[in-house]
Short mmCIF file of C-alpha atoms and ligand atoms in Angstrom, two decimals:
data_model
loop_
_atom_site.label_atom_id
_atom_site.label_comp_id
_atom_site.label_asym_id
_atom_site.label_seq_id
_atom_site.Cartn_x
_atom_site.Cartn_y
_atom_site.Cartn_z
CA UNK A 1060 50.31 113.20 149.97
CA UNK A 1061 49.37 109.90 148.88
CA UNK A 1062 46.72 109.65 145.99
CA UNK A 1063 43.14 107.56 146.28
CA UNK A 1064 41.49 106.46 143.61
CA UNK A 1065 37.96 107.05 143.64
CA UNK A 1066 34.95 104.47 142.32
CA UNK A 1067 32.09 106.13 140.74
CA UNK A 1068 30.14 103.86 138.13
CA UNK A 1069 29.83 106.61 135.96
CA UNK A 1070 33.34 107.20 135.94
CA UNK A 1071 33.68 103.49 134.28
CA UNK A 1072 31.02 104.54 131.94
CA UNK A 1073 32.64 107.49 130.61
CA UNK A 1074 36.36 105.80 130.90
CA UNK A 1075 37.96 108.32 133.07
CA UNK A 1076 40.49 107.38 135.95
CA UNK A 1077 39.65 109.92 139.00
CA UNK A 1078 42.06 110.54 142.11
CA UNK A 1079 42.45 112.66 144.90
CA UNK A 1080 45.72 114.01 146.63
CA UNK A 1081 44.87 114.16 149.99
CA UNK A 1082 46.82 117.18 151.10
CA UNK A 1083 43.72 117.53 153.57
CA UNK A 1084 45.23 114.82 155.83
CA UNK A 1085 48.97 116.60 156.34
CA UNK A 1086 47.50 118.45 159.10
CA UNK A 1087 44.22 118.84 160.91
CA UNK A 1088 44.41 123.01 161.23
CA UNK A 1089 46.26 123.81 158.95
CA UNK A 1090 45.29 122.89 155.62
CA UNK A 1091 47.52 121.23 152.42
CA UNK A 1092 48.10 124.03 150.75
CA UNK A 1093 49.08 126.41 153.42
CA UNK A 1094 51.39 124.16 155.34
CA UNK A 1095 53.11 124.16 151.48
CA UNK A 1096 52.36 127.82 151.20
CA UNK A 1097 53.97 128.45 154.67
CA UNK A 1098 56.76 126.52 154.42
CA UNK A 1099 59.84 128.65 153.02
CA UNK A 1100 58.21 131.65 154.45
CA UNK A 1101 58.64 130.42 157.93
CA UNK A 1102 61.88 129.37 156.81
CA UNK A 1103 63.06 132.66 155.44
CA UNK A 1104 61.57 134.46 158.51
CA UNK A 1105 63.82 132.92 160.47
CA UNK A 1106 66.81 132.97 158.37
CA UNK A 1107 66.58 136.88 158.86
CA UNK A 1108 66.16 136.69 162.16
CA UNK A 1109 61.89 137.88 162.82
CA UNK A 1110 60.20 136.66 166.10
CA UNK A 1111 56.72 137.68 164.89
CA UNK A 1112 54.57 136.73 161.42
CA UNK A 1113 51.52 138.80 161.22
CA UNK A 1114 49.06 138.58 158.22
CA UNK A 1115 45.61 139.67 157.54
CA UNK A 1116 42.13 137.52 156.88
CA UNK A 1117 38.46 137.25 157.34
CA UNK A 1118 36.71 135.52 160.17
CA UNK A 1119 36.85 131.87 158.76
CA UNK A 1120 40.52 132.30 157.08
CA UNK A 1121 42.22 128.87 156.73
CA UNK A 1122 45.62 131.11 156.06
CA UNK A 1123 45.09 132.32 159.42
CA UNK A 1124 44.43 129.41 161.23
CA UNK A 1125 47.61 127.42 159.79
CA UNK A 1126 49.75 130.73 160.45
CA UNK A 1127 48.68 130.35 164.13
CA UNK A 1128 49.42 126.50 164.16
CA UNK A 1129 52.44 126.83 161.90
CA UNK A 1130 54.07 129.90 163.43
CA UNK A 1131 53.45 128.36 167.28
CA UNK A 1132 54.88 124.91 166.18
CA UNK A 1133 58.00 126.89 164.76
CA UNK A 1134 58.27 129.12 167.72
CA UNK A 1135 57.00 132.43 166.34
CA UNK A 1136 54.91 135.25 168.08
CA UNK A 1137 51.61 135.44 165.91
CA UNK A 1138 49.41 138.43 165.04
CA UNK A 1139 46.50 138.21 163.00
CA UNK A 1140 44.80 141.42 161.76
CA UNK A 1141 41.05 140.47 161.44
CA UNK A 1142 38.66 141.92 158.88
CA UNK A 1143 35.45 142.87 161.39
CA UNK A 1144 35.11 145.48 163.84
CA UNK A 1145 32.43 144.05 165.10
CA UNK A 1146 34.27 140.62 166.14
CA UNK A 1147 36.09 142.35 168.73
CA UNK A 1148 33.17 141.60 171.32
CA UNK A 1149 32.26 138.07 169.97
CA UNK A 1150 35.33 136.31 168.53
CA UNK A 1151 34.81 133.87 171.04
CA UNK A 1152 32.03 132.90 168.91
CA UNK A 1153 34.06 132.00 166.05
CA UNK A 1154 35.44 128.59 165.95
CA UNK A 1155 38.83 129.82 163.74
CA UNK A 1156 39.52 132.93 165.69
CA UNK A 1157 39.22 130.81 168.65
CA UNK A 1158 41.37 127.99 167.61
CA UNK A 1159 43.97 130.59 166.26
CA UNK A 1160 43.59 132.45 169.57
CA UNK A 1161 45.03 128.97 171.74
CA UNK A 1162 47.80 128.62 169.52
CA UNK A 1163 48.87 131.64 170.83
CA UNK A 1164 47.73 134.36 168.04
CA UNK A 1165 46.94 138.23 169.29
CA UNK A 1166 43.79 139.25 167.10
CA UNK A 1167 43.91 142.65 165.85
CA UNK A 1168 40.52 143.84 164.45
CA UNK A 1169 39.94 146.24 161.58
CA UNK A 1170 36.71 147.90 160.59
CA UNK A 1171 36.05 146.79 156.61
CA UNK A 1172 37.56 150.69 155.79
CA UNK A 1173 40.93 150.25 157.38
CA UNK A 1174 41.33 146.33 156.54
CA UNK A 1175 41.30 147.65 152.60
CA UNK A 1176 44.17 150.26 153.73
CA UNK A 1177 46.00 146.64 154.18
CA UNK A 1178 48.87 147.27 151.71
CA UNK A 1179 49.40 150.46 152.26
CA UNK A 1180 52.08 151.67 154.05
CA UNK A 1181 50.56 154.05 156.53
CA UNK A 1182 48.62 151.11 157.71
CA UNK A 1183 51.48 148.67 158.35
CA UNK A 1184 54.09 151.43 159.85
CA UNK A 1185 50.91 151.87 162.59
CA UNK A 1186 51.22 147.98 162.81
CA UNK A 1187 54.48 148.18 163.57
CA UNK A 1188 54.30 151.24 165.80
CA UNK A 1189 52.16 149.05 167.88
CA UNK A 1190 53.45 145.26 167.69
CA UNK A 1191 57.23 145.85 166.70
CA UNK A 1192 58.55 144.64 163.22
CA UNK A 1193 57.52 141.72 161.73
CA UNK A 1194 57.55 139.05 159.23
CA UNK A 1195 54.84 140.37 156.91
CA UNK A 1196 52.60 137.88 154.84
CA UNK A 1197 49.99 138.91 152.60
CA UNK A 1198 46.12 138.02 152.71
CA UNK A 1199 46.01 134.32 151.92
CA UNK A 1200 49.81 134.28 151.87
CA UNK A 1201 50.72 134.25 148.53
CA UNK A 1202 53.68 135.69 147.19
CA UNK A 1203 56.98 134.12 145.49
CA UNK A 1204 58.11 132.25 148.44
CA UNK A 1205 54.47 130.56 148.82
CA UNK A 1206 54.41 129.37 145.02
CA UNK A 1207 57.78 127.79 145.57
CA UNK A 1208 56.44 125.23 148.40
CA UNK A 1209 53.32 124.82 146.37
CA UNK A 1210 55.35 123.75 143.13
CA UNK A 1211 56.41 120.76 145.63
CA UNK A 1212 52.65 119.48 145.89
CA UNK A 1213 53.03 117.53 142.86
CA UNK A 1214 55.54 114.43 143.09
CA UNK A 1215 56.99 112.09 140.86
CA UNK A 1216 54.00 109.75 140.90
CA UNK A 1217 52.10 112.65 139.62
CA UNK A 1218 53.84 112.59 136.37
CA UNK A 1219 51.57 110.41 134.47
CA UNK A 1220 48.31 112.21 135.24
CA UNK A 1221 46.55 114.07 131.90
CA UNK A 1222 44.77 116.67 134.00
CA UNK A 1223 45.15 118.25 137.65
CA UNK A 1224 42.17 120.35 138.72
CA UNK A 1225 42.86 122.97 142.21
CA UNK A 1226 40.45 125.36 143.91
CA UNK A 1227 41.45 129.12 143.23
CA UNK A 1228 41.49 131.80 145.90
CA UNK A 1229 44.48 133.87 144.88
CA UNK A 1230 45.89 131.13 142.70
CA UNK A 1231 49.30 131.04 144.33
CA UNK A 1232 48.87 126.94 145.07
CA UNK A 1233 47.54 126.71 141.28
CA UNK A 1234 50.77 128.79 139.74
CA UNK A 1235 52.90 126.20 141.79
CA UNK A 1236 50.76 123.54 140.24
CA UNK A 1237 51.43 125.32 136.55
CA UNK A 1238 55.29 125.65 137.42
CA UNK A 1239 56.02 122.12 138.46
CA UNK A 1240 53.90 120.26 136.06
CA UNK A 1241 55.23 118.03 133.29
CA UNK A 1242 55.26 118.95 129.76
CA UNK A 1243 51.53 117.71 128.47
CA UNK A 1244 49.91 118.01 131.89
CA UNK A 1245 46.89 120.79 132.21
CA UNK A 1246 45.94 122.07 134.66
CA UNK A 1247 42.35 123.67 135.90
CA UNK A 1248 41.66 125.80 138.11
CA UNK A 1249 38.46 126.45 139.97
CA UNK A 1250 37.91 129.61 141.32
CA UNK A 1251 35.82 130.42 144.61
CA UNK A 1252 35.57 134.14 144.31
CA UNK A 1253 33.23 136.15 141.31
CA UNK A 1254 35.28 138.24 139.01
CA UNK A 1255 37.99 138.36 136.00
CA UNK A 1256 41.18 140.30 138.48
CA UNK A 1257 42.55 136.72 138.92
CA UNK A 1258 44.22 135.52 135.64
CA UNK A 1259 47.09 138.69 135.95
CA UNK A 1260 47.59 137.79 139.61
CA UNK A 1261 48.29 134.22 138.40
CA UNK A 1262 50.13 135.58 135.65
CA UNK A 1263 52.59 136.69 137.74
CA UNK A 1264 53.73 133.39 139.53
CA UNK A 1265 53.23 131.37 136.55
CA UNK A 1266 55.74 130.45 134.68
CA UNK A 1267 54.32 128.27 131.96
CA UNK A 1268 50.70 128.64 129.98
CA UNK A 1269 49.45 125.11 131.04
CA UNK A 1270 46.58 126.34 133.10
CA UNK A 1271 42.93 127.31 132.70
CA UNK A 1272 40.07 128.47 135.06
CA UNK A 1273 37.00 127.25 135.26
CA UNK A 1274 34.43 130.05 136.47
CA UNK A 1275 31.22 127.99 136.45
CA UNK A 1276 31.47 126.77 140.06
CA UNK A 1277 31.85 129.64 142.60
CA UNK A 1278 27.88 129.17 143.68
CA UNK A 1279 27.64 132.77 143.93
CA UNK A 1280 30.81 133.37 145.59
CA UNK A 1281 33.37 133.48 148.30
CA UNK A 1282 31.71 131.33 151.14
CA UNK A 1283 28.37 131.04 149.84
CA UNK A 1284 26.59 127.70 150.10
CA UNK A 1285 23.64 126.24 149.48
CA UNK A 1286 21.54 123.36 150.48
CA UNK A 1287 22.66 121.81 147.13
CA UNK A 1288 26.36 121.89 147.68
CA UNK A 1289 26.06 120.47 151.10
CA UNK A 1290 23.67 117.92 150.35
CA UNK A 1291 26.27 117.13 147.82
CA UNK A 1292 29.85 116.98 150.09
CA UNK A 1293 27.61 115.05 152.33
CA UNK A 1294 27.06 111.94 150.33
CA UNK A 1295 30.67 112.53 148.72
CA UNK A 1296 31.67 111.61 152.25
CA UNK A 1297 29.59 109.07 152.66
CA UNK A 1298 30.49 107.27 149.33
CA UNK A 1299 34.02 108.04 149.63
CA UNK A 1300 35.31 108.38 153.07
CA UNK A 1301 36.32 111.85 152.06
CA UNK A 1302 35.46 114.85 153.83
CA UNK A 1303 35.40 117.68 151.66
CA UNK A 1304 35.11 121.83 152.82
CA UNK A 1305 32.52 124.14 151.79
CA UNK A 1306 34.65 127.29 151.26
CA UNK A 1307 36.94 125.58 148.89
CA UNK A 1308 37.13 121.70 147.90
CA UNK A 1309 33.43 120.88 148.20
CA UNK A 1310 32.95 123.20 145.16
CA UNK A 1311 36.05 122.01 143.06
CA UNK A 1312 34.95 117.90 143.64
CA UNK A 1313 31.17 119.10 142.54
CA UNK A 1314 32.34 120.69 139.21
CA UNK A 1315 34.96 117.89 138.51
CA UNK A 1316 32.05 115.39 138.76
CA UNK A 1317 29.38 117.93 136.54
CA UNK A 1318 32.16 118.10 133.78
CA UNK A 1319 32.80 114.03 133.82
CA UNK A 1320 29.20 113.89 133.41
CA UNK A 1321 29.08 116.48 131.23
CA UNK A 1322 31.60 114.59 128.97
CA UNK A 1323 33.94 117.66 128.86
CA UNK A 1324 36.65 114.89 128.84
CA UNK A 1325 37.60 112.47 126.36
CA UNK A 1326 37.83 108.80 127.40
CA UNK A 1327 40.78 107.69 128.47
CA UNK A 1328 41.71 110.80 130.23
CA UNK A 1329 43.15 110.43 133.98
CA UNK A 1330 42.41 113.34 136.40
CA UNK A 1331 44.07 114.07 140.00
CA UNK A 1332 42.38 116.34 142.48
CA UNK A 1333 44.36 118.00 144.52
CA UNK A 1334 42.19 118.01 148.10
CA UNK A 1335 43.83 121.23 149.73
CA UNK A 1336 42.55 120.96 152.91
CA UNK A 1337 40.36 123.83 154.42
CA UNK A 1338 38.29 121.11 157.02
CA UNK A 1339 39.13 123.32 159.71
CA UNK A 1340 36.38 125.95 158.65
CA UNK A 1341 33.42 123.34 158.48
CA UNK A 1342 32.22 124.23 162.56
CA UNK A 1343 31.83 128.14 161.60
CA UNK A 1344 29.81 127.34 158.71
CA UNK A 1345 27.89 124.80 160.21
CA UNK A 1346 26.88 127.84 162.79
CA UNK A 1347 25.69 129.83 159.78
CA UNK A 1348 24.06 126.58 157.84
CA UNK A 1349 22.23 126.58 161.64
CA UNK A 1350 20.73 130.05 161.71
CA UNK A 1351 19.84 129.76 158.08
CA UNK A 1352 17.87 126.44 158.88
CA UNK A 1353 20.03 124.83 156.07
CA UNK A 1354 21.27 121.13 156.27
CA UNK A 1355 24.61 120.91 158.25
CA UNK A 1356 27.48 119.37 156.87
CA UNK A 1357 28.44 115.75 158.12
C1 PLP B 2587 43.37 129.16 150.77
C2 PLP B 2587 42.66 127.97 150.00
C3 PLP B 2587 43.16 127.68 148.90
C4 PLP B 2587 43.13 128.69 147.87
O1 PLP B 2587 44.36 128.40 147.76
P1 PLP B 2587 45.57 129.79 146.97
O2 PLP B 2587 46.55 129.81 146.90
O3 PLP B 2587 45.06 131.18 147.10
O4 PLP B 2587 44.51 129.91 145.32
C5 PLP B 2587 42.41 126.26 148.27
N1 PLP B 2587 42.25 125.45 149.22
C6 PLP B 2587 41.93 125.53 150.56
C7 PLP B 2587 41.25 124.12 150.91
C8 PLP B 2587 42.42 126.82 150.96
O5 PLP B 2587 42.47 126.97 152.05
#
């Protein structure tokens, strides 16, 4: 996808050149990085003769939404195993699950306790007994084929950037960026989850040591948002025309701009931010914000 330059007066003052890779424009409902993560997995599923794809996710999961849309496009039956039994009664109120279902995805709800066993053989055996054989994608979609797809995010036109910034959920996207970066380029990952377990799982897939995590901008953890973040996202969209999502890219862009203001980058640095998408999650988050009497995302 093409890169778009940002023009804020403070960037000029600090001598920073800042660009955005608009992976959010790849597809309105498939998050850009999920498109890359699914690409080789769907080819492999096809090649191995599978007709059904199954994966796991929470109620607002970009991965589940992407799987439903991409699976339909490629002619697969899709099954989404969703965390939270209570959603069985009211999944129609959830925009992500409703959209996935409209794409033909069959939704299967598990209690939180059962969901935690998603990598255990007994649960997978039960699911195969119920749904027949399927090509399994892990929660969040990260495996070695997903990382290979994410190695295609950076292209030749990105070779001159000094720093590349990306959101981190499972770290598959970050690993792909790290593997395909040119010598001398640094990858900064902004985790949206609290906790230190990430580094080991990234090392499983990243072949280089050219990356660091910036743990300061998760805003309290996964799917946690506050008024300041929403106001930042709305102002950013007004000023740049670029919409951000509340779970991933809002926090990333806030963090990068904050680091520039705090002089964390030398004058002359050119930075590329990967806008990985996630915009399908906005209506769901707005319903939550409305209940809490917080400002809504425009
Ligand atoms: C899933 C997702 C991420 C995180 O990707 P990982 O490969 O799991 O780290 C980042 N941004 C968006 C918009 C996503 O949907």
